[in-house]
Amino acid sequence: SQKIEQNSEALNIQEGKTATLTCNYTNYSPAYLQWYRQDPGRGPVFLLLIRENEKEKRKERLKVTFDTTLKQSLFHITASQPADSATYLCALGGNAGNMLTFGGGTRLMVKP
Amino acid sequence: SAVISQKPSRDICQRGTSLTIQCQVDSQVTMMFWYRQQPGQSLTLIATANQGSEATYESGFVIDKFPISRPNLTFSTLTVSNMSPEDSSIYLCSVELNGDGYTFGSGTRLTVV
C-alpha cells in the first residue's frame, strides 16, 4: 500500500542552524511533491512544490530536494529562527486527478 | 493564491446531531477538496467536490455520513451527519489555483459530546 513517512518525533534545533526534515514514500510515483507549514489551530500553508523532473528548488531560506530513485524529499530551512517553529507536512500528488496525499508531519522547534 | 473563508471556526455538538461547514472562495475553482485532520494526525481526504456533479468520496467515507453540496464555482458545504465522538476532528476545505500549491481554509474544529 502507499505510504508517506515523516519523522513523527519533534526536531529541536538551535536558532541559526539548518533544519533538515525528511519525507520518504513507498509504492508511489508522484508527479510532484509539495511542502506545507501548519501552525496550531490553522490550516496548512503552501511553501514549495517540486516536480519529478526537478532535483532541487529554493525559495529564500528554504530548499527542497527530490530524489525519485531513493523515493525521498529533504526540506531544509537555513538560518532557522524561532518563528520557523511549526509542523511541516509533505504531500504527494499528480497520480489521481488533483488529489494530494499527506504525510504525518514533523514538528520543528527552533530554540533561541 | 485564493482566499478561503471557512465557518464555523469551531463548534461543540451533541451526538446524533448534524453540523454543516461552509467554505467560500474568492475565485472560481473547478474542484474543492474536503479533508479531515484528527488530533495529532495528518490530513485525510474525505471527498472532491465538482460543481454540477456529485462529489467523489475516498475509501472509508460515504455520502450519507458526509453529504457535500457544490452549488457554484465559489462555494461548497460539508455536513457531518448523525455525529458521534469519533467525528471530533478538524475539517478543512481546500482549492488549487494555477497548478502551484493548494490553499486551505482555516479549519473547523469540531467536538462531539
XYZ file of N, CA and C in Angstrom:
675
model
N 0.848 -1.197 0.000
C 0.000 0.000 0.000
C 0.880 1.242 0.000
N 0.298 2.356 -0.420
C 1.048 3.607 -0.462
C 1.320 4.097 0.944
N 2.525 4.613 1.129
C 2.887 5.099 2.445
C 3.794 6.318 2.290
N 3.510 7.342 3.104
C 4.360 8.534 3.149
C 4.804 8.686 4.579
N 6.108 8.725 4.801
C 6.624 8.740 6.162
C 7.425 9.995 6.441
N 7.068 10.656 7.512
C 7.849 11.759 8.032
C 8.164 11.426 9.482
N 9.281 11.944 9.964
C 9.676 11.651 11.326
C 8.631 12.201 12.286
N 8.004 11.313 13.039
C 6.937 11.752 13.937
C 7.479 12.427 15.190
N 8.770 12.225 15.468
C 9.360 12.883 16.637
C 9.671 14.326 16.302
N 9.533 15.192 17.281
C 9.831 16.602 17.065
C 11.323 16.789 16.832
N 11.644 17.738 15.992
C 13.028 18.098 15.713
C 13.339 19.394 16.451
N 14.304 19.329 17.364
C 14.695 20.505 18.140
C 16.056 20.978 17.662
N 16.134 22.245 17.264
C 17.427 22.775 16.844
C 17.622 24.171 17.419
N 18.867 24.613 17.367
C 19.225 25.927 17.878
C 19.036 26.970 16.784
N 18.610 28.143 17.197
C 18.467 29.254 16.246
C 19.754 29.453 15.461
N 19.610 29.703 14.165
C 20.762 29.939 13.302
C 21.259 28.699 12.585
N 20.908 27.525 13.103
C 21.320 26.278 12.454
C 20.381 25.950 11.284
N 20.772 24.963 10.498
C 19.933 24.495 9.398
C 19.082 23.314 9.858
N 17.795 23.428 9.641
C 16.874 22.325 9.952
C 16.682 21.489 8.704
N 16.744 20.174 8.848
C 16.522 19.268 7.711
C 15.439 18.274 8.078
N 14.373 18.278 7.293
C 13.249 17.366 7.515
C 13.178 16.399 6.337
N 12.745 15.184 6.632
C 12.751 14.111 5.643
C 11.346 13.631 5.338
N 11.123 13.310 4.073
C 9.852 12.724 3.633
C 10.195 11.528 2.749
N 9.820 10.356 3.175
C 10.051 9.130 2.393
C 8.719 8.542 1.964
N 8.695 7.943 0.800
C 7.448 7.360 0.336
C 7.705 6.013 -0.328
N 6.686 5.173 -0.316
C 6.770 3.851 -0.948
C 5.505 3.592 -1.748
N 5.652 2.740 -2.759
C 4.514 2.356 -3.622
C 3.802 3.574 -4.189
N 4.606 4.514 -4.668
C 4.055 5.773 -5.149
C 4.969 6.300 -6.257
N 4.388 6.853 -7.273
C 5.158 7.531 -8.324
C 4.554 8.910 -8.541
N 4.845 9.842 -7.656
C 4.201 11.157 -7.746
C 4.756 11.979 -8.890
N 3.906 12.792 -9.451
C 4.356 13.740 -10.469
C 4.995 14.958 -9.808
N 4.612 15.219 -8.562
C 5.190 16.350 -7.834
C 5.056 16.107 -6.343
N 5.794 16.885 -5.604
C 5.775 16.801 -4.153
C 5.695 18.225 -3.617
N 4.913 18.415 -2.586
C 4.741 19.747 -2.013
C 5.081 19.719 -0.526
N 5.489 20.862 -0.019
C 5.727 21.038 1.417
C 4.837 22.154 1.929
N 4.269 21.895 3.111
C 3.384 22.844 3.763
C 3.843 23.085 5.191
N 3.476 24.255 5.680
C 3.680 24.585 7.084
C 2.312 24.664 7.742
N 2.205 24.101 8.956
C 0.950 24.203 9.685
C 1.227 24.637 11.113
N 0.593 25.737 11.501
C 0.650 26.215 12.873
C -0.577 25.715 13.625
N -0.467 25.600 14.964
C -1.602 25.070 15.743
C -2.876 25.859 15.484
N -3.966 25.145 15.233
C -5.259 25.782 15.031
C -5.433 26.431 13.670
N -4.479 26.198 12.778
C -4.574 26.801 11.445
C -4.543 25.729 10.357
N -5.008 26.102 9.176
C -4.871 25.210 8.044
C -3.453 25.253 7.497
N -3.035 24.234 6.758
C -1.681 24.222 6.173
C -1.492 25.383 5.199
N -0.256 25.872 5.144
C 0.106 26.942 4.220
C 1.156 26.412 3.251
N 0.900 26.571 1.966
C 1.795 26.066 0.934
C 3.132 26.793 0.970
N 4.223 25.997 0.859
C 5.567 26.572 0.838
C 6.250 26.386 -0.521
N 6.369 25.139 -0.954
C 7.149 24.846 -2.156
C 6.575 23.628 -2.863
N 6.704 23.633 -4.180
C 6.366 22.474 -4.998
C 7.583 22.096 -5.805
N 7.878 20.799 -5.892
C 8.971 20.326 -6.727
C 8.439 19.193 -7.591
N 8.756 19.223 -8.871
C 8.236 18.240 -9.812
C 9.209 17.078 -9.961
N 8.727 15.999 -10.526
C 9.523 14.757 -10.587
C 10.783 14.926 -11.417
N 10.786 15.884 -12.326
C 11.968 16.089 -13.165
C 12.902 17.168 -12.608
N 12.636 17.625 -11.397
C 13.478 18.625 -10.750
C 14.214 17.983 -9.586
N 15.470 18.349 -9.441
C 16.278 17.785 -8.349
C 16.222 18.664 -7.100
N 16.125 19.961 -7.317
C 16.235 20.888 -6.196
C 15.455 22.156 -6.501
N 14.900 22.738 -5.457
C 14.211 24.001 -5.616
C 14.478 24.855 -4.376
N 14.618 26.161 -4.595
C 14.898 27.065 -3.481
C 13.916 28.227 -3.470
N 13.667 28.695 -2.248
C 12.843 29.895 -2.070
C 13.296 30.543 -0.779
N 13.999 31.644 -0.933
C 14.530 32.378 0.224
C 15.373 31.427 1.095
N 14.994 31.181 2.351
C 15.797 30.318 3.219
C 15.416 28.844 3.094
N 14.513 28.527 2.213
C 14.026 27.161 2.062
C 14.670 26.480 0.862
N 14.966 25.186 1.036
C 15.457 24.388 -0.082
C 14.828 23.007 -0.011
N 14.362 22.530 -1.137
C 13.765 21.200 -1.223
C 14.521 20.393 -2.257
N 14.801 19.136 -1.922
C 15.365 18.211 -2.906
C 14.384 17.068 -3.110
N 14.486 16.442 -4.273
C 13.548 15.378 -4.636
C 14.323 14.302 -5.362
N 14.441 13.140 -4.737
C 15.186 12.026 -5.324
C 14.191 10.906 -5.611
N 13.812 10.758 -6.870
C 12.790 9.762 -7.219
C 13.345 8.346 -7.191
N 14.683 8.212 -7.195
C 15.273 6.878 -7.076
C 15.207 6.411 -5.632
N 15.595 7.297 -4.727
C 15.514 6.988 -3.296
C 14.089 7.103 -2.767
N 13.223 7.708 -3.534
C 11.844 7.995 -3.104
C 11.869 8.825 -1.819
N 12.566 9.949 -1.926
C 12.771 10.777 -0.751
C 12.855 12.245 -1.133
N 12.311 13.083 -0.243
C 12.480 14.520 -0.354
C 13.063 15.034 0.950
N 13.989 15.964 0.835
C 14.544 16.644 2.000
C 14.144 18.104 1.941
N 13.769 18.635 3.108
C 13.329 20.021 3.229
C 14.273 20.706 4.208
N 14.940 21.754 3.743
C 15.931 22.439 4.556
C 15.476 23.871 4.838
N 15.660 24.298 6.069
C 15.482 25.704 6.437
C 16.832 26.186 6.949
N 17.457 27.099 6.235
C 18.750 27.615 6.675
C 18.544 28.814 7.594
N 19.549 29.068 8.428
C 19.499 30.192 9.367
C 18.160 30.209 10.092
N 17.817 29.088 10.710
C 16.489 28.931 11.307
C 16.250 29.956 12.413
N 14.982 30.290 12.571
C 14.549 31.282 13.557
C 13.435 30.678 14.411
N 13.257 31.158 15.624
C 12.141 30.647 16.452
C 10.791 30.726 15.734
N 10.616 31.728 14.874
C 9.359 31.864 14.119
C 9.152 30.733 13.117
N 10.193 29.964 12.853
C 10.042 28.812 11.950
C 9.434 27.610 12.658
N 9.272 27.688 13.963
C 8.703 26.586 14.738
C 7.270 26.333 14.289
N 7.022 25.114 13.852
C 5.707 24.741 13.311
C 5.774 23.260 12.958
N 4.661 22.740 12.457
C 4.664 21.393 11.891
C 4.770 21.514 10.381
N 5.629 20.698 9.787
C 5.845 20.735 8.343
C 5.370 19.417 7.733
N 4.531 19.568 6.723
C 3.903 18.415 6.080
C 4.404 18.285 4.649
N 4.700 17.069 4.234
C 4.928 16.842 2.809
C 3.675 16.215 2.223
N 3.468 16.448 0.945
C 2.286 15.921 0.269
C 2.670 15.536 -1.152
N 2.160 14.410 -1.598
C 2.464 13.922 -2.941
C 1.225 14.007 -3.798
N 1.428 14.289 -5.076
C 0.271 14.416 -5.943
C 0.599 14.152 -7.385
N -0.449 14.239 -8.194
C -0.290 14.117 -9.634
C -0.653 12.781 -10.197
N -1.021 11.824 -9.340
C -1.356 10.500 -9.837
C -2.831 10.325 -10.131
N -3.674 10.886 -9.303
C -5.122 10.681 -9.429
C -5.794 12.034 -9.422
N -5.950 12.599 -10.600
C -6.565 13.919 -10.667
C -5.699 14.921 -9.943
N -6.306 15.766 -9.153
C -5.557 16.765 -8.398
C -5.417 16.379 -6.943
N -5.608 15.122 -6.623
C -5.633 14.706 -5.232
C -4.246 14.746 -4.616
N -4.163 15.244 -3.396
C -2.931 15.274 -2.633
C -3.022 14.254 -1.523
N -1.911 13.550 -1.266
C -1.821 12.639 -0.140
C -0.749 13.159 0.791
N -1.087 13.326 2.073
C -0.200 13.968 3.027
C 0.536 12.959 3.894
N 1.762 13.323 4.259
C 2.481 12.618 5.292
C 1.999 13.076 6.658
N 2.518 12.428 7.711
C 2.062 12.716 9.059
C 2.607 14.008 9.655
N 3.610 14.593 9.009
C 4.150 15.853 9.505
C 5.254 15.663 10.532
N 6.152 16.636 10.568
C 7.215 16.696 11.577
C 7.149 18.044 12.254
N 7.155 18.019 13.586
C 7.126 19.268 14.340
C 8.548 19.764 14.538
N 8.788 20.994 14.162
C 10.089 21.642 14.305
C 10.026 22.663 15.421
N 10.997 22.595 16.331
C 11.102 23.584 17.406
C 12.477 24.239 17.293
N 12.499 25.532 17.069
C 13.749 26.282 16.972
C 13.903 27.088 18.257
N 14.968 26.824 18.982
C 15.169 27.463 20.283
C 16.116 28.638 20.147
N 15.782 29.747 20.822
C 16.647 30.936 20.738
C 17.960 30.729 21.482
N -2.686 33.573 -5.013
C -3.386 32.431 -4.427
C -4.790 32.844 -4.001
N -5.643 31.826 -3.797
C -7.019 32.096 -3.402
C -7.112 32.410 -1.918
N -8.211 33.050 -1.558
C -8.531 33.268 -0.143
C -9.807 32.494 0.147
N -9.776 31.688 1.193
C -10.936 30.862 1.560
C -11.460 31.304 2.915
N -12.747 31.525 2.968
C -13.412 31.824 4.221
C -14.176 30.576 4.648
N -13.804 30.031 5.788
C -14.433 28.799 6.266
C -15.110 29.085 7.601
N -16.344 28.562 7.732
C -17.026 28.733 9.010
C -17.993 27.594 9.276
N -18.274 27.279 10.535
C -17.740 27.963 11.713
C -16.285 27.572 11.972
N -15.601 28.345 12.793
C -14.211 28.013 13.116
C -14.155 26.882 14.135
N -15.170 26.792 14.959
C -15.243 25.705 15.908
C -16.677 25.533 16.372
N -16.974 24.327 16.865
C -18.308 24.064 17.402
C -18.242 22.855 18.322
N -19.116 22.881 19.292
C -19.302 21.729 20.186
C -20.724 21.246 19.964
N -20.869 19.984 19.574
C -22.171 19.474 19.164
C -22.537 18.234 19.963
N -23.834 18.025 20.099
C -24.342 16.840 20.771
C -24.312 15.660 19.803
N -24.040 14.475 20.330
C -24.059 13.302 19.466
C -25.458 13.113 18.873
N -25.478 12.621 17.647
C -26.736 12.397 16.940
C -27.195 13.582 16.107
N -26.578 14.744 16.311
C -26.951 15.917 15.523
C -26.047 16.039 14.303
N -26.306 17.055 13.492
C -25.516 17.285 12.272
C -24.957 18.700 12.281
N -23.829 18.883 11.633
C -23.209 20.207 11.501
C -22.850 20.426 10.045
N -23.174 21.603 9.544
C -22.805 21.960 8.175
C -21.707 23.007 8.206
N -20.628 22.714 7.488
C -19.465 23.591 7.391
C -19.478 24.232 6.010
N -19.186 25.529 5.983
C -19.231 26.258 4.721
C -17.855 26.770 4.332
N -17.593 26.758 3.041
C -16.364 27.355 2.514
C -16.699 28.242 1.328
N -16.225 29.474 1.398
C -16.414 30.455 0.338
C -15.042 30.833 -0.198
N -14.872 30.757 -1.513
C -13.593 31.075 -2.148
C -13.730 32.371 -2.916
N -12.658 33.154 -2.957
C -12.737 34.447 -3.642
C -12.452 34.332 -5.138
N -12.281 33.108 -5.635
C -12.064 32.875 -7.064
C -12.921 31.692 -7.494
N -13.186 31.623 -8.788
C -13.917 30.459 -9.298
C -12.947 29.294 -9.459
N -13.305 28.163 -8.917
C -12.446 26.978 -8.981
C -13.279 25.782 -9.399
N -12.658 24.900 -10.160
C -13.388 23.722 -10.624
C -13.584 22.734 -9.488
N -12.520 22.429 -8.768
C -12.598 21.401 -7.728
C -12.334 22.002 -6.355
N -13.097 21.548 -5.390
C -12.825 21.855 -3.995
C -12.651 20.535 -3.275
N -11.767 20.531 -2.296
C -11.417 19.311 -1.574
C -11.772 19.474 -0.100
N -12.283 18.420 0.481
C -12.585 18.410 1.909
C -11.694 17.378 2.603
N -11.020 17.841 3.670
C -10.105 16.997 4.427
C -10.552 16.905 5.882
N -10.113 15.846 6.518
C -10.276 15.700 7.963
C -8.897 15.535 8.578
N -8.694 16.180 9.728
C -7.432 16.046 10.450
C -7.767 15.700 11.891
N -7.586 14.441 12.229
C -7.876 14.006 13.587
C -6.733 14.423 14.505
N -6.995 14.526 15.804
C -5.981 15.050 16.738
C -4.640 14.353 16.583
N -3.594 15.146 16.380
C -2.247 14.606 16.267
C -1.964 13.868 14.983
N -2.895 13.912 14.041
C -2.730 13.170 12.788
C -2.560 14.128 11.614
N -2.285 13.537 10.467
C -2.180 14.360 9.271
C -3.548 14.466 8.599
N -3.549 15.039 7.410
C -4.799 15.288 6.709
C -5.213 14.064 5.890
N -6.492 13.751 5.944
C -7.050 12.665 5.150
C -8.128 13.239 4.251
N -8.039 12.946 2.971
C -9.029 13.463 2.032
C -10.354 12.739 2.226
N -11.427 13.530 2.390
C -12.767 12.959 2.507
C -13.380 12.814 1.120
N -13.381 13.912 0.378
C -14.035 13.893 -0.928
C -13.582 15.087 -1.759
N -13.815 14.964 -3.051
C -13.574 16.030 -4.019
C -14.918 16.489 -4.550
N -15.146 17.788 -4.529
C -16.441 18.344 -4.925
C -16.299 19.157 -6.199
N -16.967 18.723 -7.251
C -17.020 19.454 -8.512
C -18.378 20.118 -8.651
N -18.389 21.294 -9.208
C -19.653 21.989 -9.409
C -20.479 21.285 -10.465
N -21.729 21.016 -10.160
C -22.645 20.421 -11.122
C -22.650 18.918 -11.159
N -21.874 18.281 -10.285
C -21.895 16.822 -10.243
C -21.755 16.361 -8.803
N -22.015 15.080 -8.590
C -21.885 14.540 -7.229
C -20.422 14.485 -6.814
N -20.209 14.644 -5.537
C -18.849 14.588 -5.019
C -18.296 13.172 -5.146
N -16.987 13.090 -5.235
C -16.299 11.803 -5.288
C -15.685 11.538 -3.925
N -16.080 10.437 -3.297
C -15.659 10.136 -1.935
C -14.501 9.144 -1.920
N -13.615 9.341 -0.968
C -12.485 8.428 -0.784
C -12.937 7.218 0.044
N -12.095 6.204 -0.006
C -12.405 4.977 0.721
C -12.600 5.287 2.209
N -13.661 4.752 2.758
C -13.941 4.969 4.177
C -14.888 6.125 4.449
N -15.257 6.861 3.427
C -16.175 7.992 3.593
C -17.355 7.803 2.646
N -18.563 8.051 3.158
C -19.761 7.843 2.357
C -20.642 9.073 2.369
N -21.424 9.185 1.318
C -22.254 10.378 1.126
C -23.291 10.548 2.228
N -23.834 9.461 2.746
C -24.862 9.573 3.776
C -24.303 10.205 5.051
N -23.041 9.945 5.326
C -22.419 10.481 6.543
C -21.863 11.891 6.311
N -21.355 12.131 5.109
C -20.711 13.416 4.796
C -21.277 14.003 3.496
N -22.542 14.351 3.481
C -23.090 14.949 2.255
C -22.417 16.283 1.946
N -22.184 16.506 0.668
C -21.488 17.705 0.193
C -22.363 18.402 -0.836
N -22.390 19.723 -0.751
C -23.053 20.493 -1.806
C -22.019 21.366 -2.503
N -22.243 21.624 -3.775
C -21.349 22.497 -4.555
C -22.229 23.259 -5.553
N -22.960 24.238 -5.051
C -23.947 24.899 -5.915
C -23.351 25.813 -6.980
N -22.125 26.311 -6.765
C -21.483 27.169 -7.765
C -19.974 27.037 -7.651
N -19.257 27.808 -8.429
C -17.801 27.638 -8.529
C -17.027 28.286 -7.387
N -17.733 28.934 -6.462
C -17.022 29.606 -5.368
C -17.448 29.118 -3.980
N -18.321 28.137 -3.903
C -18.900 27.786 -2.611
C -19.112 26.287 -2.495
N -18.931 25.776 -1.275
C -19.221 24.366 -1.003
C -19.556 24.205 0.469
N -20.351 23.195 0.772
C -20.619 22.832 2.162
C -20.360 21.350 2.363
N -19.927 21.041 3.575
C -19.769 19.660 4.027
C -20.609 19.503 5.278
N -21.462 18.493 5.318
C -22.251 18.209 6.503
C -21.722 16.952 7.170
N -21.528 17.028 8.469
C -21.182 15.833 9.249
C -22.476 15.393 9.920
N -22.986 14.234 9.523
C -24.319 13.812 9.929
C -24.270 12.814 11.073
N -25.341 12.840 11.876
C -25.504 11.855 12.951
C -24.186 11.663 13.708
N -23.699 12.747 14.256
C -22.351 12.769 14.803
C -22.180 11.897 16.033
N -20.979 11.360 16.154
C -20.552 10.610 17.332
C -19.216 11.195 17.787
N -18.768 10.883 19.009
C -17.482 11.439 19.464
C -16.318 11.130 18.526
N -16.400 10.041 17.775
C -15.319 9.691 16.827
C -15.209 10.702 15.688
N -16.229 11.509 15.493
C -16.188 12.535 14.447
C -15.481 13.801 14.915
N -15.100 13.845 16.182
C -14.369 15.017 16.684
C -13.058 15.135 15.932
N -12.861 16.289 15.297
C -11.731 16.416 14.387
C -11.689 17.856 13.893
N -10.667 18.163 13.110
C -10.641 19.420 12.361
C -10.999 19.099 10.919
N -11.914 19.870 10.368
C -12.332 19.693 8.979
C -11.856 20.901 8.178
N -11.256 20.619 7.030
C -10.655 21.681 6.220
C -11.107 21.555 4.775
N -11.367 22.708 4.164
C -11.591 22.712 2.720
C -10.347 23.271 2.042
N -10.210 22.961 0.782
C -9.001 23.336 0.060
C -9.305 23.485 -1.415
N -8.543 24.378 -2.068
C -8.651 24.528 -3.515
C -7.246 24.625 -4.086
N -7.148 24.363 -5.381
C -5.884 24.537 -6.082
C -6.080 25.573 -7.178
N -5.160 26.515 -7.232
C -5.203 27.514 -8.294
C -3.863 27.534 -9.010
N -3.898 27.639 -10.287
C -2.674 27.861 -11.066
C -1.686 26.714 -10.996
N -2.131 25.546 -10.539
C -1.282 24.371 -10.543
C -0.027 24.480 -9.704
N -0.059 25.317 -8.668
C 1.151 25.530 -7.874
C 0.797 25.675 -6.407
N 0.417 24.579 -5.791
C 0.111 24.632 -4.376
C -1.370 24.801 -4.105
N -1.791 24.299 -2.981
C -3.178 24.342 -2.551
C -3.348 25.389 -1.459
N -4.495 25.997 -1.466
C -4.852 26.930 -0.396
C -5.892 26.255 0.480
N -5.711 26.375 1.782
C -6.625 25.755 2.737
C -7.409 26.815 3.492
N -8.630 26.437 3.871
C -9.364 27.243 4.824
C -8.718 27.112 6.194
N -9.175 27.924 7.109
C -8.569 27.936 8.448
C -9.033 26.760 9.302
N -10.012 26.003 8.805
C -10.426 24.798 9.509
C -11.594 25.017 10.445
N -12.326 23.934 10.681
C -13.425 23.899 11.637
C -13.097 22.838 12.676
N -12.918 23.276 13.908
C -12.609 22.334 14.986
C -13.918 21.859 15.591
N -14.232 20.602 15.382
C -15.491 20.014 15.839
C -15.242 19.106 17.028
N -16.026 19.351 18.085
C -16.010 18.470 19.248
C -17.416 17.921 19.436
N -17.530 16.609 19.501
C -18.836 15.960 19.682
C -18.883 15.372 21.088
N -19.919 15.774 21.815
C -20.029 15.328 23.213
C -21.286 14.479 23.413
